[in-house]
Tab-separated table of C-alpha atoms and ligand atoms in Angstrom:
chain	number	residue	atom	x	y	z
X	9	UNK	CA	116.705	108.112	102.233
X	10	UNK	CA	115.641	105.208	104.420
X	11	UNK	CA	111.882	105.583	104.681
X	12	UNK	CA	109.464	103.612	106.867
X	13	UNK	CA	105.885	103.351	105.585
X	14	UNK	CA	102.950	102.386	107.796
X	15	UNK	CA	99.613	101.706	106.138
X	16	UNK	CA	96.620	99.370	106.000
X	17	UNK	CA	97.664	96.440	103.807
X	18	UNK	CA	94.178	95.966	102.347
X	19	UNK	CA	92.454	96.890	99.075
X	20	UNK	CA	91.436	100.308	100.526
X	21	UNK	CA	92.656	103.417	98.720
X	22	UNK	CA	95.054	104.527	101.456
X	23	UNK	CA	96.906	101.189	101.389
X	24	UNK	CA	97.082	101.252	97.605
X	25	UNK	CA	98.486	104.800	97.558
X	26	UNK	CA	101.037	103.966	100.292
X	27	UNK	CA	102.171	100.829	98.465
X	28	UNK	CA	102.476	102.473	95.051
X	29	UNK	CA	104.314	105.372	96.687
X	30	UNK	CA	106.809	103.040	98.371
X	31	UNK	CA	107.443	101.118	95.159
X	32	UNK	CA	107.996	104.319	93.162
X	33	UNK	CA	110.297	105.745	95.857
X	34	UNK	CA	112.324	102.533	95.755
X	35	UNK	CA	112.722	102.939	91.975
X	36	UNK	CA	114.011	106.432	92.679
X	37	UNK	CA	116.778	104.944	94.847
X	38	UNK	CA	115.298	105.139	98.348
X	39	UNK	CA	115.287	102.234	100.794
X	40	UNK	CA	111.691	101.460	101.753
X	41	UNK	CA	110.466	99.580	104.816
X	42	UNK	CA	106.765	98.676	104.942
X	43	UNK	CA	105.669	98.007	108.505
X	44	UNK	CA	102.186	96.580	108.805
X	45	UNK	CA	100.198	93.506	109.908
X	46	UNK	CA	100.047	91.844	106.483
X	47	UNK	CA	101.901	92.158	103.241
X	48	UNK	CA	100.173	95.024	101.328
X	49	UNK	CA	98.005	93.599	98.533
X	50	UNK	CA	99.713	95.511	95.759
X	51	UNK	CA	103.211	94.771	97.059
X	52	UNK	CA	103.970	92.002	94.614
X	53	UNK	CA	107.546	92.824	93.904
X	54	UNK	CA	110.052	92.670	96.696
X	55	UNK	CA	113.281	94.224	95.407
X	56	UNK	CA	116.585	94.947	97.123
X	57	UNK	CA	115.270	98.345	98.097
X	58	UNK	CA	111.900	97.207	99.439
X	59	UNK	CA	111.478	95.456	102.770
X	60	UNK	CA	108.399	94.242	104.565
X	61	UNK	CA	108.233	93.838	108.344
X	62	UNK	CA	105.177	92.175	109.807
X	63	UNK	CA	103.591	93.404	113.014
X	64	UNK	CA	102.392	90.476	115.106
X	65	UNK	CA	99.796	90.885	117.817
X	66	UNK	CA	99.770	87.733	119.933
X	67	UNK	CA	96.320	86.753	121.186
X	68	UNK	CA	96.046	86.912	124.947
X	69	UNK	CA	92.767	85.875	126.630
X	70	UNK	CA	92.898	88.712	129.169
X	71	UNK	CA	92.556	91.259	126.370
X	72	UNK	CA	89.085	91.863	125.061
X	73	UNK	CA	90.782	93.952	122.303
X	74	UNK	CA	94.291	93.045	121.159
X	75	UNK	CA	96.547	96.135	121.480
X	76	UNK	CA	97.666	96.679	117.849
X	77	UNK	CA	98.983	100.244	118.431
X	78	UNK	CA	101.283	98.928	121.145
X	79	UNK	CA	102.630	96.129	118.953
X	80	UNK	CA	103.042	98.535	116.019
X	81	UNK	CA	104.893	101.182	118.021
X	82	UNK	CA	107.222	98.537	119.509
X	83	UNK	CA	107.891	97.113	116.039
X	84	UNK	CA	108.595	100.624	114.735
X	85	UNK	CA	111.158	101.220	117.475
X	86	UNK	CA	112.899	97.918	116.700
X	87	UNK	CA	112.910	98.448	112.919
X	88	UNK	CA	114.168	102.032	113.137
X	89	UNK	CA	117.067	100.873	115.317
X	90	UNK	CA	117.815	97.795	113.219
X	91	UNK	CA	117.649	99.392	109.765
X	92	UNK	CA	118.507	103.020	110.516
X	93	UNK	CA	115.162	104.266	109.160
X	94	UNK	CA	115.466	108.068	108.931
X	95	UNK	CA	111.866	109.146	108.466
X	96	UNK	CA	108.461	107.547	108.993
X	97	UNK	CA	105.487	108.138	106.687
X	98	UNK	CA	102.191	107.005	108.205
X	99	UNK	CA	99.060	106.674	106.068
X	100	UNK	CA	95.632	107.034	107.723
X	101	UNK	CA	95.645	108.778	111.090
X	102	UNK	CA	93.997	106.009	113.114
X	103	UNK	CA	95.909	104.463	114.788
X	104	UNK	CA	99.046	104.956	112.694
X	105	UNK	CA	99.836	108.588	113.542
X	106	UNK	CA	99.287	107.799	117.215
X	107	UNK	CA	101.544	104.708	117.138
X	108	UNK	CA	104.167	106.672	115.176
X	109	UNK	CA	104.221	109.380	117.844
X	110	UNK	CA	104.648	106.790	120.617
X	111	UNK	CA	107.545	105.210	118.704
X	112	UNK	CA	109.110	108.629	118.243
X	113	UNK	CA	108.943	109.344	121.982
X	114	UNK	CA	110.438	105.943	122.871
X	115	UNK	CA	113.272	106.486	120.388
X	116	UNK	CA	113.922	109.985	121.732
X	117	UNK	CA	114.723	108.409	125.114
X	118	UNK	CA	117.593	106.659	123.349
X	119	UNK	CA	118.794	109.785	121.555
X	120	UNK	CA	117.286	108.809	118.164
X	121	UNK	CA	115.172	111.401	116.381
X	122	UNK	CA	112.475	110.062	114.051
X	123	UNK	CA	110.431	112.637	112.110
X	124	UNK	CA	106.853	111.625	111.308
X	125	UNK	CA	104.963	112.542	108.134
X	126	UNK	CA	101.220	111.858	108.395
X	127	UNK	CA	98.985	111.564	105.341
X	128	UNK	CA	95.269	111.906	105.998
X	129	UNK	CA	93.230	109.901	103.492
X	130	UNK	CA	89.578	110.617	104.132
X	131	UNK	CA	87.462	108.550	106.454
X	132	UNK	CA	90.156	108.920	109.149
X	133	UNK	CA	88.906	112.537	109.213
X	134	UNK	CA	85.396	112.627	107.804
X	135	UNK	CA	83.839	109.502	109.351
X	136	UNK	CA	85.906	107.789	112.016
X	137	UNK	CA	88.399	110.384	113.187
X	138	UNK	CA	85.893	113.080	114.010
X	139	UNK	CA	83.866	110.696	116.201
X	140	UNK	CA	84.066	111.967	119.810
X	141	UNK	CA	85.602	108.634	120.895
X	142	UNK	CA	88.676	109.259	118.743
X	143	UNK	CA	88.795	113.012	118.181
X	144	UNK	CA	91.190	114.028	121.013
X	145	UNK	CA	93.722	111.330	120.017
X	146	UNK	CA	93.459	112.192	116.314
X	147	UNK	CA	93.841	115.945	116.966
X	148	UNK	CA	96.836	115.249	119.186
X	149	UNK	CA	98.604	112.977	116.719
X	150	UNK	CA	98.042	115.331	113.765
X	151	UNK	CA	99.423	118.251	115.782
X	152	UNK	CA	102.425	116.194	116.908
X	153	UNK	CA	103.340	115.106	113.346
X	154	UNK	CA	106.351	116.840	111.815
X	155	UNK	CA	104.536	117.208	108.489
X	156	UNK	CA	100.910	116.616	107.535
X	157	UNK	CA	99.466	116.053	104.083
X	158	UNK	CA	95.945	115.525	102.745
X	159	UNK	CA	94.989	113.941	99.434
X	160	UNK	CA	92.800	116.867	98.308
X	161	UNK	CA	92.104	120.509	99.062
X	162	UNK	CA	88.640	119.455	100.174
X	163	UNK	CA	90.061	117.081	102.792
X	164	UNK	CA	92.391	119.824	104.033
X	165	UNK	CA	89.398	122.157	104.437
X	166	UNK	CA	87.433	119.442	106.265
X	167	UNK	CA	90.385	118.699	108.578
X	168	UNK	CA	90.705	122.368	109.503
X	169	UNK	CA	86.930	122.630	109.985
X	170	UNK	CA	86.564	119.534	112.181
X	171	UNK	CA	89.772	119.643	114.256
X	172	UNK	CA	91.777	122.266	116.102
X	173	UNK	CA	94.914	121.956	113.957
X	174	UNK	CA	98.068	123.926	114.728
X	175	UNK	CA	100.192	122.430	111.937
X	176	UNK	CA	100.501	123.435	108.291
X	177	UNK	CA	98.855	120.977	105.923
X	178	UNK	CA	100.186	120.350	102.404
X	179	UNK	CA	97.887	118.955	99.716
X	180	UNK	CA	99.448	116.069	97.791
X	181	UNK	CA	96.836	114.440	95.566
X	182	UNK	CA	96.549	110.728	94.822
X	183	UNK	CA	98.511	109.729	91.739
X	184	UNK	CA	98.508	107.130	89.008
X	185	UNK	CA	101.081	105.182	87.018
X	186	UNK	CA	99.676	105.920	83.579
X	187	UNK	CA	101.748	103.231	81.893
X	188	UNK	CA	99.764	100.591	83.782
X	189	UNK	CA	96.517	102.021	82.420
X	190	UNK	CA	97.490	102.406	78.797
X	191	UNK	CA	94.306	102.683	76.758
X	192	UNK	CA	96.135	101.229	73.771
X	193	UNK	CA	96.000	97.922	75.697
X	194	UNK	CA	95.631	95.270	73.011
X	195	UNK	CA	94.416	92.220	74.941
X	196	UNK	CA	91.184	93.786	76.230
X	197	UNK	CA	88.887	90.784	76.529
X	198	UNK	CA	85.654	92.695	76.054
X	199	UNK	CA	83.947	89.956	74.090
X	200	UNK	CA	84.049	87.684	77.161
X	201	UNK	CA	81.927	90.141	79.130
X	202	UNK	CA	79.378	91.661	76.760
X	203	UNK	CA	77.994	91.581	73.261
X	204	UNK	CA	79.211	94.151	70.758
X	205	UNK	CA	76.008	96.180	71.047
X	206	UNK	CA	76.174	96.336	74.871
X	207	UNK	CA	77.841	99.093	76.877
X	208	UNK	CA	79.945	98.150	79.904
X	209	UNK	CA	79.383	100.082	83.147
X	210	UNK	CA	81.757	99.525	86.070
X	211	UNK	CA	81.821	100.171	89.804
X	212	UNK	CA	84.754	99.419	92.114
X	213	UNK	CA	84.749	99.912	95.873
X	214	UNK	CA	84.889	98.196	99.243
X	215	UNK	CA	81.054	98.187	99.281
X	216	UNK	CA	80.719	100.074	102.540
X	217	UNK	CA	77.570	102.204	103.129
X	218	UNK	CA	79.597	105.369	102.340
X	219	UNK	CA	79.857	104.190	98.701
X	220	UNK	CA	76.035	104.228	98.220
X	221	UNK	CA	76.140	101.094	96.094
X	222	UNK	CA	72.331	100.995	95.933
X	223	UNK	CA	72.588	104.178	93.839
X	224	UNK	CA	74.930	102.297	91.493
X	225	UNK	CA	72.208	99.689	91.004
X	226	UNK	CA	69.469	102.303	90.523
X	227	UNK	CA	71.467	104.189	87.890
X	228	UNK	CA	72.422	100.987	86.095
X	229	UNK	CA	68.811	99.767	86.186
X	230	UNK	CA	67.720	103.009	84.498
X	231	UNK	CA	70.512	102.877	81.919
X	232	UNK	CA	69.876	99.290	80.842
X	233	UNK	CA	66.191	100.109	80.186
X	234	UNK	CA	67.357	102.546	77.465
X	235	UNK	CA	70.684	101.128	76.255
X	236	UNK	CA	71.719	97.441	76.251
X	237	UNK	CA	74.406	97.182	78.917
X	238	UNK	CA	76.209	95.103	81.549
X	239	UNK	CA	77.425	96.124	85.004
X	240	UNK	CA	80.847	95.026	86.277
X	241	UNK	CA	80.668	95.132	90.063
X	242	UNK	CA	84.087	94.842	91.723
X	243	UNK	CA	84.751	94.584	95.435
X	244	UNK	CA	83.662	92.919	98.645
X	245	UNK	CA	82.051	94.502	101.645
X	246	UNK	CA	79.078	94.750	103.965
X	247	UNK	CA	76.597	95.960	101.305
X	248	UNK	CA	77.199	93.129	98.846
X	249	UNK	CA	74.362	90.818	99.853
X	250	UNK	CA	71.815	93.639	99.764
X	251	UNK	CA	73.026	94.543	96.281
X	252	UNK	CA	72.636	90.963	95.042
X	253	UNK	CA	69.110	90.796	96.475
X	254	UNK	CA	68.132	94.112	94.877
X	255	UNK	CA	69.478	92.981	91.486
X	256	UNK	CA	67.374	89.847	91.814
X	257	UNK	CA	64.257	91.865	92.738
X	258	UNK	CA	64.804	94.153	89.750
X	259	UNK	CA	65.362	91.175	87.438
X	260	UNK	CA	68.833	92.318	86.335
X	261	UNK	CA	70.995	89.689	88.013
X	262	UNK	CA	71.953	88.259	84.592
X	263	UNK	CA	73.258	91.683	83.568
X	264	UNK	CA	75.559	92.141	86.576
X	265	UNK	CA	78.958	90.461	86.903
X	266	UNK	CA	80.239	90.286	90.493
X	267	UNK	CA	84.032	90.045	90.518
X	268	UNK	CA	84.786	90.178	94.236
X	269	UNK	CA	88.155	91.670	95.149
X	270	UNK	CA	90.416	91.934	92.153
X	271	UNK	CA	94.023	92.848	91.590
X	272	UNK	CA	93.383	93.195	87.867
X	273	UNK	CA	91.196	96.248	87.736
X	274	UNK	CA	93.241	97.664	84.851
X	275	UNK	CA	92.050	94.707	82.747
X	276	UNK	CA	88.393	95.323	83.678
X	277	UNK	CA	88.631	99.087	83.169
X	278	UNK	CA	90.229	98.423	79.806
X	279	UNK	CA	86.878	97.332	78.350
X	280	UNK	CA	84.629	99.666	80.391
X	281	UNK	CA	82.599	102.501	78.853
X	282	UNK	CA	81.483	104.288	82.011
X	283	UNK	CA	82.407	104.315	85.713
X	284	UNK	CA	79.915	105.001	88.532
X	285	UNK	CA	80.991	106.456	91.900
X	286	UNK	CA	77.966	107.974	93.708
X	287	UNK	CA	79.652	108.091	97.173
X	288	UNK	CA	78.234	109.859	100.197
X	289	UNK	CA	81.694	111.251	100.909
X	290	UNK	CA	84.957	110.791	99.017
X	291	UNK	CA	88.130	112.651	99.937
X	292	UNK	CA	89.655	112.111	96.487
X	293	UNK	CA	88.260	109.076	94.651
X	294	UNK	CA	91.271	107.030	93.593
X	295	UNK	CA	88.953	104.551	91.863
X	296	UNK	CA	87.616	107.375	89.662
X	297	UNK	CA	91.179	108.382	88.760
X	298	UNK	CA	92.038	104.768	87.888
X	299	UNK	CA	89.003	104.685	85.602
X	300	UNK	CA	89.929	107.981	83.967
X	301	UNK	CA	93.501	106.780	83.406
X	302	UNK	CA	91.970	103.907	81.423
X	303	UNK	CA	89.964	106.390	79.378
X	304	UNK	CA	86.689	105.671	81.163
X	305	UNK	CA	84.385	108.664	81.838
X	306	UNK	CA	83.011	108.996	85.370
X	307	UNK	CA	79.514	109.661	86.707
X	308	UNK	CA	80.029	110.592	90.339
X	309	UNK	CA	78.585	112.577	93.182
X	310	UNK	CA	79.965	116.091	93.717
X	311	UNK	CA	81.080	115.423	97.278
X	312	UNK	CA	84.487	116.012	98.932
X	313	UNK	CA	87.459	115.930	96.578
X	314	UNK	CA	85.612	114.391	93.609
X	315	UNK	CA	85.233	117.749	91.787
X	316	UNK	CA	89.042	118.094	91.956
X	317	UNK	CA	89.366	114.843	89.981
X	318	UNK	CA	86.274	114.395	87.813
X	319	UNK	CA	85.740	117.551	85.776
X	320	UNK	CA	82.053	118.215	85.147
X	321	UNK	CA	81.170	118.090	81.449
X	322	UNK	CA	84.681	116.970	80.500
X	323	UNK	CA	85.855	113.718	82.090
X	324	UNK	CA	82.266	112.915	83.115
X	325	UNK	CA	79.573	114.521	85.232
X	326	UNK	CA	78.951	115.393	88.885
X	327	UNK	CA	75.575	115.205	90.651
X	328	UNK	CA	74.287	115.875	94.141
X	329	UNK	CA	74.581	112.876	96.474
X	330	UNK	CA	71.606	110.567	95.916
X	331	UNK	CA	70.346	112.285	92.759
X	332	UNK	CA	70.080	109.088	90.688
X	333	UNK	CA	67.863	110.731	88.058
X	334	UNK	CA	70.511	113.349	87.286
X	335	UNK	CA	73.191	110.634	87.226
X	336	UNK	CA	71.071	108.536	84.853
X	337	UNK	CA	70.423	111.501	82.550
X	338	UNK	CA	74.154	112.267	82.344
X	339	UNK	CA	75.090	108.616	81.838
X	340	UNK	CA	72.622	108.299	78.956
X	341	UNK	CA	73.911	111.554	77.481
X	342	UNK	CA	77.449	110.126	77.326
X	343	UNK	CA	76.514	106.606	76.226
X	344	UNK	CA	73.894	107.418	73.605
X	345	UNK	CA	76.235	108.957	71.062
X	346	UNK	CA	79.414	107.167	69.932
X	347	UNK	CA	81.266	110.375	68.969
X	348	UNK	CA	80.396	111.966	72.296
X	349	UNK	CA	81.449	108.825	74.175
X	350	UNK	CA	84.813	108.895	72.396
X	351	UNK	CA	85.323	112.568	73.301
X	352	UNK	CA	84.549	111.881	76.976
X	353	UNK	CA	86.903	108.878	76.947
X	354	UNK	CA	89.749	111.018	75.559
X	355	UNK	CA	89.012	113.826	78.003
X	356	UNK	CA	89.010	111.393	80.934
X	357	UNK	CA	92.452	110.113	79.989
X	358	UNK	CA	93.742	113.683	79.508
X	359	UNK	CA	92.466	114.811	82.912
X	360	UNK	CA	94.175	111.802	84.523
X	361	UNK	CA	97.524	113.021	83.162
X	362	UNK	CA	97.478	115.775	85.833
X	363	UNK	CA	97.971	113.076	88.460
X	364	UNK	CA	100.934	111.326	86.858
X	365	UNK	CA	102.986	109.424	89.456
X	366	UNK	CA	106.177	111.027	88.124
X	367	UNK	CA	104.836	114.495	88.931
X	368	UNK	CA	103.330	113.724	92.352
X	369	UNK	CA	105.871	111.446	94.067
X	370	UNK	CA	108.607	114.149	93.990
X	371	UNK	CA	106.250	116.281	96.106
X	372	UNK	CA	106.466	113.667	98.872
X	373	UNK	CA	110.246	113.482	98.444
X	374	UNK	CA	110.443	117.271	98.890
X	375	UNK	CA	108.338	117.017	102.065
X	376	UNK	CA	110.660	114.318	103.478
X	377	UNK	CA	113.739	116.438	102.670
X	378	UNK	CA	112.264	119.604	104.219
X	379	UNK	CA	111.131	117.708	107.303
X	380	UNK	CA	114.513	116.072	107.815
X	381	UNK	CA	116.273	119.410	107.294
X	382	UNK	CA	113.961	121.149	109.798
X	383	UNK	CA	114.500	118.421	112.364
X	384	UNK	CA	118.288	118.667	112.024
X	385	UNK	CA	118.107	122.357	112.901
X	386	UNK	CA	116.049	121.680	116.058
C	428	GMT	O1	87.540	104.637	99.809
C	428	GMT	C1	87.692	103.828	100.709
C	428	GMT	O2	86.764	103.289	101.235
C	428	GMT	C2	89.060	103.493	101.238
C	428	GMT	C3	89.687	104.673	101.849
C	428	GMT	C4	90.899	104.350	102.642
C	428	GMT	O3	91.112	105.079	103.563
C	428	GMT	O4	91.639	103.401	102.395
C	428	GMT	O5	89.950	105.599	100.793
C	428	GMT	C5	90.201	106.937	101.101
C	428	GMT	O6	91.534	107.169	100.668
C	428	GMT	C6	91.750	107.094	99.261
C	428	GMT	C7	93.233	107.273	98.992
C	428	GMT	O7	93.709	108.500	99.438
C	428	GMT	C8	90.876	108.156	98.568
C	428	GMT	O8	91.107	108.148	97.174
C	428	GMT	C9	89.406	107.843	98.872
C	428	GMT	O9	88.612	108.854	98.284
C	428	GMT	C10	89.189	107.842	100.371
C	428	GMT	N1	87.826	107.364	100.658
C	428	GMT	C11	86.894	108.159	101.218
C	428	GMT	O10	87.086	109.328	101.513
C	428	GMT	C12	85.553	107.521	101.428
């Protein structure tokens, strides 16, 4: 199939999933066209089967806001005509599903039918999409999609609760290429980061308020009082400065390593003992899955889709949002006993196997095939 993929090209989970999906589909023989405003961060390898088309939005002084949806839908029309793209998969409803629908209507005028598959990723539903300013457009574009998927059962339930949805929604979870996160990794450079007697705790996110990064600091502060440890803090975002200040106030700045954005999280997870994800809301928690694939147990909140990924008492523990004492207690329980830590590490890796890329990507392929077949009948 010739598949167009629209996504955010940034470090956010939806862009990562879209990019990894496109790359895997290309390995399975499909021709993939990424259409977005920058080259996706994980799109390192451009092969014969993978193409990248940049959407340009020229600055014009009359516009207070530059019209990205307009530029994207025009680019989609051009690329579909030029490359014979048969189906479009848009990731994150805003504004991608809307732009996809506009492209579809423009193409229909020329007798070209372009089915749209929309994947909802989380904040496009739970935070931004349900805002009254966007809700009518988001409802409309979900209902006009030819197929709709969510990344967890929880997100499907939330979508049906918050919007008036007429379409069926299929759940296709986030996935992981387990070979990239092989816990037999031999060049783990743990010694560079911590002493032998120190445990390594890790957090990865885009440091937005929804990630509750202050809870990460509180839990780590409590842990390091009991067990010698270091915190690996990966990501950039609006909460970063406040986190640095708090670490300074608490006198733990020398125990926290700030990595900024990193494309080498597998290398950091390789030497981690515990992963913290206390989010306010999390539709799936790809970062938790990446940790688990590296054999790192997870202490997370029990919100959204996290209980579908992190299995309480097995791959880690779940706590109510904001309950840092419970999170600390569970973290200490895992870290204080080497045999127990090893069991949790093995369990985490085993739970991650459920989300193997080779099992999940065929689900998207089946959705594309069904959608194309349905559209041919119409
Ligand atoms: O987590 C983020 O802040 C990024 C965000 C995104 O939309 O790029 O991630 C969402 O999509 C990921 C991939 O499907 C999910 O694994 C994340 O849980 C989800 N984030 C939230 O729901 C907060």
